[in-house]
Coordinates of C-alpha atoms in Angstrom, one line a residue:
Chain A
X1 CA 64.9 -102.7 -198.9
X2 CA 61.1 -103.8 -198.6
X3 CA 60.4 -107.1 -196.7
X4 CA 58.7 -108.5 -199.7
X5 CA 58.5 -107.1 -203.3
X6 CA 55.7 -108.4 -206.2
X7 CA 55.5 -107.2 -209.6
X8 CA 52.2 -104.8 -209.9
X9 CA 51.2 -105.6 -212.9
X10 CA 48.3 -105.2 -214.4
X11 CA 47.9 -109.1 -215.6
X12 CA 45.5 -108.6 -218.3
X13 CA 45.2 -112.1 -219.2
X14 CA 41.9 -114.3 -221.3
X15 CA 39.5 -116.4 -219.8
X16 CA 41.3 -120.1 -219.5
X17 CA 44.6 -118.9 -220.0
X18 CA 47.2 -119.9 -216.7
X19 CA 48.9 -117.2 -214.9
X20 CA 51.5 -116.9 -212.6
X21 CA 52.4 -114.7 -210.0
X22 CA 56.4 -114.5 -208.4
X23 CA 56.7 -112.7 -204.8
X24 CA 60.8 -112.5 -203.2
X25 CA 60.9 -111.5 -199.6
X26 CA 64.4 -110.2 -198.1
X27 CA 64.4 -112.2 -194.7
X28 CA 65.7 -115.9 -194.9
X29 CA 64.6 -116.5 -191.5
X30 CA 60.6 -116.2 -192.5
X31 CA 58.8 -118.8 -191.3
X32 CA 55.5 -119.0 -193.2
X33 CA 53.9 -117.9 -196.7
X34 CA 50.2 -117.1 -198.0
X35 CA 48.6 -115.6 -200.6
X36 CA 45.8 -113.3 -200.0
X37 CA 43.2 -112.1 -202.6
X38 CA 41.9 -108.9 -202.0
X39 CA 38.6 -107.2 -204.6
X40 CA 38.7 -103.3 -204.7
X41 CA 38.3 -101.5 -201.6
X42 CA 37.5 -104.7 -200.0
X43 CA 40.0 -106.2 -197.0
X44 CA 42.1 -109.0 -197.7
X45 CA 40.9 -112.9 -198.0
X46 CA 43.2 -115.6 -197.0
X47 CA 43.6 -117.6 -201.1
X48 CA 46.2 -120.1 -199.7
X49 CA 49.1 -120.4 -197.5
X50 CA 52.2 -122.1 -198.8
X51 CA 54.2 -125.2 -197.9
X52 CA 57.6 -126.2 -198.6
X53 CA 57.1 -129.4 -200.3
X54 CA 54.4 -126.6 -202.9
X55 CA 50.4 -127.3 -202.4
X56 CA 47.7 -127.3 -204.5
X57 CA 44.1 -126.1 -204.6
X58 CA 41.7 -126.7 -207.2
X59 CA 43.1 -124.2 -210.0
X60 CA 45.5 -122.6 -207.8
X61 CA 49.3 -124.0 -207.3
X62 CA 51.6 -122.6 -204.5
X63 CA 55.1 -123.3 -204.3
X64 CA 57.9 -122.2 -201.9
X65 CA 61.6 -121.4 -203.1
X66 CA 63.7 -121.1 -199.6
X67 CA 67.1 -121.1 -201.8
X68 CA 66.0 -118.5 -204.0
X69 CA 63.5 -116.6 -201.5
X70 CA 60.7 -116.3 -203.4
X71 CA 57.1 -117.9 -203.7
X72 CA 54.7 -118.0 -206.6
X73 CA 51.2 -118.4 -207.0
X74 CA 49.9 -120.4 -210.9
X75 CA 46.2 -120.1 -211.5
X76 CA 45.5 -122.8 -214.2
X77 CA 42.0 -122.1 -216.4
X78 CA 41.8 -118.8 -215.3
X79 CA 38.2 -117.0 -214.4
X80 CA 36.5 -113.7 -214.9
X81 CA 36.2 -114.0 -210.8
X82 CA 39.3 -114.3 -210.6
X83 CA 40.1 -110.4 -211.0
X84 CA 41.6 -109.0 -208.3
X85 CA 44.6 -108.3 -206.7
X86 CA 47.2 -111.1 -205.2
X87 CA 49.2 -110.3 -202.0
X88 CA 51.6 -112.6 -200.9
X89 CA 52.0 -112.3 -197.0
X90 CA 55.4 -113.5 -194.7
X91 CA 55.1 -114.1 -191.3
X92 CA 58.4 -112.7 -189.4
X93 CA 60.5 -115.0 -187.0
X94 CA 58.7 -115.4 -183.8
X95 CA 55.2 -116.1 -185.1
X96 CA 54.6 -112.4 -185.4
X97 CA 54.7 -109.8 -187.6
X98 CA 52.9 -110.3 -191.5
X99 CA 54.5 -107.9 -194.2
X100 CA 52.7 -108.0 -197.2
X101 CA 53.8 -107.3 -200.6
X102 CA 52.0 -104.2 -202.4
X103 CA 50.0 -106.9 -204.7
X104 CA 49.7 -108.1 -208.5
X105 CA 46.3 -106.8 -210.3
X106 CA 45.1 -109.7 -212.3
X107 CA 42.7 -108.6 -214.9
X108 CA 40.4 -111.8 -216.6
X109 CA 39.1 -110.5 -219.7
X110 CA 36.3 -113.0 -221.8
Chain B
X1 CA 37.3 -119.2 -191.1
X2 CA 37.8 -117.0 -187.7
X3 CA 36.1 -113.7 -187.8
X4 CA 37.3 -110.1 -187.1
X5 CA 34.7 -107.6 -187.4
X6 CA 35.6 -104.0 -187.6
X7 CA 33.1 -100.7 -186.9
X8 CA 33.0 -98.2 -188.3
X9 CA 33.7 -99.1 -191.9
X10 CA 33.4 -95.5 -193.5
X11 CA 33.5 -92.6 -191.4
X12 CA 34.2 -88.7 -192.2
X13 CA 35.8 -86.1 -190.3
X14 CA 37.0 -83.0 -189.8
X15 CA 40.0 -81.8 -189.7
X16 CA 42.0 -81.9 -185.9
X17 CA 38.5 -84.1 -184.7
X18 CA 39.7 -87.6 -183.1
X19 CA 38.3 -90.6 -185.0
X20 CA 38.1 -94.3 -183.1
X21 CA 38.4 -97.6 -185.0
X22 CA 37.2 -100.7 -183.3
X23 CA 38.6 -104.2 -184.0
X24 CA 36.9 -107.1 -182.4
X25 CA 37.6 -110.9 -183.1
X26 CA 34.1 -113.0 -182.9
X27 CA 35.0 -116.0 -182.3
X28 CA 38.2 -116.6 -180.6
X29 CA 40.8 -114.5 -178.8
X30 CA 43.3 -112.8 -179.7
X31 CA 45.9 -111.7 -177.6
X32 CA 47.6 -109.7 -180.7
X33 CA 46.1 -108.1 -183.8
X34 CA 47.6 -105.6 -186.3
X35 CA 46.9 -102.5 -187.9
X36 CA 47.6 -101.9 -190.8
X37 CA 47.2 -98.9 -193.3
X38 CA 46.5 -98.7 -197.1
X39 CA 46.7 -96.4 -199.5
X40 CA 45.3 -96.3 -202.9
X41 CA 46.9 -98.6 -204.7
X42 CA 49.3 -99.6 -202.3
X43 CA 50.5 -102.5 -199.9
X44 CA 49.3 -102.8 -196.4
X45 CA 52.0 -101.2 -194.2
X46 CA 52.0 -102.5 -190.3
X47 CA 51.4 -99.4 -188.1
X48 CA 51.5 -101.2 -184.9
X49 CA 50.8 -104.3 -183.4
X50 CA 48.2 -104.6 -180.4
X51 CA 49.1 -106.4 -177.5
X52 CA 46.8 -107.0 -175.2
X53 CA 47.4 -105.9 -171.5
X54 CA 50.3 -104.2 -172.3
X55 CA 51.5 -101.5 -174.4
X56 CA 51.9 -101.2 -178.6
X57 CA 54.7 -101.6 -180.5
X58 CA 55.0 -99.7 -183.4
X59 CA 56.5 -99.4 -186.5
X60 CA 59.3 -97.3 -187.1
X61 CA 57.5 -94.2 -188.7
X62 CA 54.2 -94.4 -186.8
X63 CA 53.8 -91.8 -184.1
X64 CA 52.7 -93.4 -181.1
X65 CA 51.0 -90.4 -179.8
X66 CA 49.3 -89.9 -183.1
X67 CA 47.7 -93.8 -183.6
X68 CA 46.8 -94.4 -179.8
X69 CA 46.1 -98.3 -179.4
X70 CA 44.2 -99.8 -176.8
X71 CA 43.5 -103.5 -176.4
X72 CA 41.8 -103.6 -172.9
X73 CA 40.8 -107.4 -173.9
X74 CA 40.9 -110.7 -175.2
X75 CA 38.5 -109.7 -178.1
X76 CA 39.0 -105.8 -178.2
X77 CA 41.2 -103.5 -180.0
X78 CA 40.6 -99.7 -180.7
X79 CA 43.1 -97.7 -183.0
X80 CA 42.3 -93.4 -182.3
X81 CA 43.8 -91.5 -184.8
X82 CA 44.1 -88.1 -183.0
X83 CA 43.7 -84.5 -184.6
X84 CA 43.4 -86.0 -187.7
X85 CA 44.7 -84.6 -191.4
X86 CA 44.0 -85.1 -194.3
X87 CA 46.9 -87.1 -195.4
X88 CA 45.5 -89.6 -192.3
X89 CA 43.1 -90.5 -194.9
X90 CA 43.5 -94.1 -196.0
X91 CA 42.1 -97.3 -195.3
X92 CA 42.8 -99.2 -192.0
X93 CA 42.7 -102.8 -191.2
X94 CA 42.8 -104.6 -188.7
X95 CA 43.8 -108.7 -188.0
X96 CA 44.4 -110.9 -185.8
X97 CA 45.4 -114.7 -185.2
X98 CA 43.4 -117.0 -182.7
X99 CA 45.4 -117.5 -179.4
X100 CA 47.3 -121.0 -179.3
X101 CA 46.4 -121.6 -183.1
X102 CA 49.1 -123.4 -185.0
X103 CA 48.3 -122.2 -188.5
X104 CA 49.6 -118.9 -188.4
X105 CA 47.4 -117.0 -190.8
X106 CA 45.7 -113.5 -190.1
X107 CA 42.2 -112.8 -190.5
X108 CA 41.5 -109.7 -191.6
X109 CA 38.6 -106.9 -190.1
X110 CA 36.5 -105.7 -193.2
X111 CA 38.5 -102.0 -193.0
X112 CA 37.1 -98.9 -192.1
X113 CA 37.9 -95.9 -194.9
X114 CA 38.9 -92.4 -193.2
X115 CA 38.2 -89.4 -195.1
X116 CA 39.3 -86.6 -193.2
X117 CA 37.8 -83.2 -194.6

């Protein structure tokens, strides 16, 4: 079983409209969440990390489900810059290891 | 933000030639950074995590003697892919997270693509 699993996609959403993006990773004992944004063939940029009690940042909304072991990202008013791909990251127990999930696409059309 | 700078960011090679990948962080130190691999369209998959004064550790999979890793300092990691293959094409990132810091999030090299001929 991977250590955290996303949906692909292609997103192919319009200009304004929200989106939102689930990630589920298999180990309870994770310690912390973040979302990375990474452009084609480009390395990956830290969006956001992601706090229990959720966070917020401009148009982007994290939130943390321990229970349920997932985390999601909503981007509100979406963006043509906004294309790119959306990996969601878990830091292993000991401060360690980062397993990413294999990223959602996200497509902003006009 | 921290930075991690990586050289060389594209390189070609031959087939069975040795290729080395330098990971540096700029600003702070680092006494571990990752490498990780990605394929087209793909996640990025933790080869090995650099430690620095002592050996690797890898990933179950990754062939030690393969992906040699050296991190000789505080700032300094190198990944050598040896006798590479064509299916060693992909492209390889490095990160790492500042010494003592209390955030936890990795900063990522800009990648370097292999294309091995």
């Amino acid at each position: 079983r991977k250590e955290v699993e996303q949906d692909p996609g292609p997103f192919n959403v319009p200009e304004g409209a929200t989106v939102a993006f689930n990630c589920t990773y298999s180990n309870s004992a994770s310690q912390s969440f973040f979302w990375y944004r990474q452009d084609c063939r480009k390395e990956p940029k830290l969006l956001m990390s992601v706090y229990s009690s959720g966070n917020e940042d401009g148009r982007f909304t994290a939130q943390l489900n321990r229970a349920s072991q997932y985390i999601s990202l909503l981007i509100r008013d979406s963006k043509l810059s906004d294309s790119a791909t959306y990996l969601c990251a878990v830091r292993g127990l000991g401060f360690n290891k980062f397993y990413f999930g294999s990223g959602t696409k996200l497509n902003v059309k006009p | 933000g921290a930075v991690v700078s990586q050289h060389p960011s594209w390189v070609i090679c031959k087939s069975g030639t040795s290729v080395k990948i330098e990971c540096r962080s700029l600003d702070f130190q680092a006494t571990t950074m990752f490498w990780y691999r990605q394929f087209p369209k793909q996640s990025l998959m933790l080869m090995a995590t650099s430690n620095e004064g002592s050996k690797a550790t890898y990933e179950q999979g990754v062939e030690k003697d393969k992906f040699l890793i050296n991190h000789a300092s505080l700032t300094l990691s190198t990944l050598t892919v040896t006798s590479a293959h064509p299916e060693d094409s992909s492209f390889y990132i490095c990160s790492a997270r500042p010494s003592g810091g209390n955030t936890g999030e990795l900063f990522f090299g800009e990648g370097s693509r292999l294309t091995v001929l």
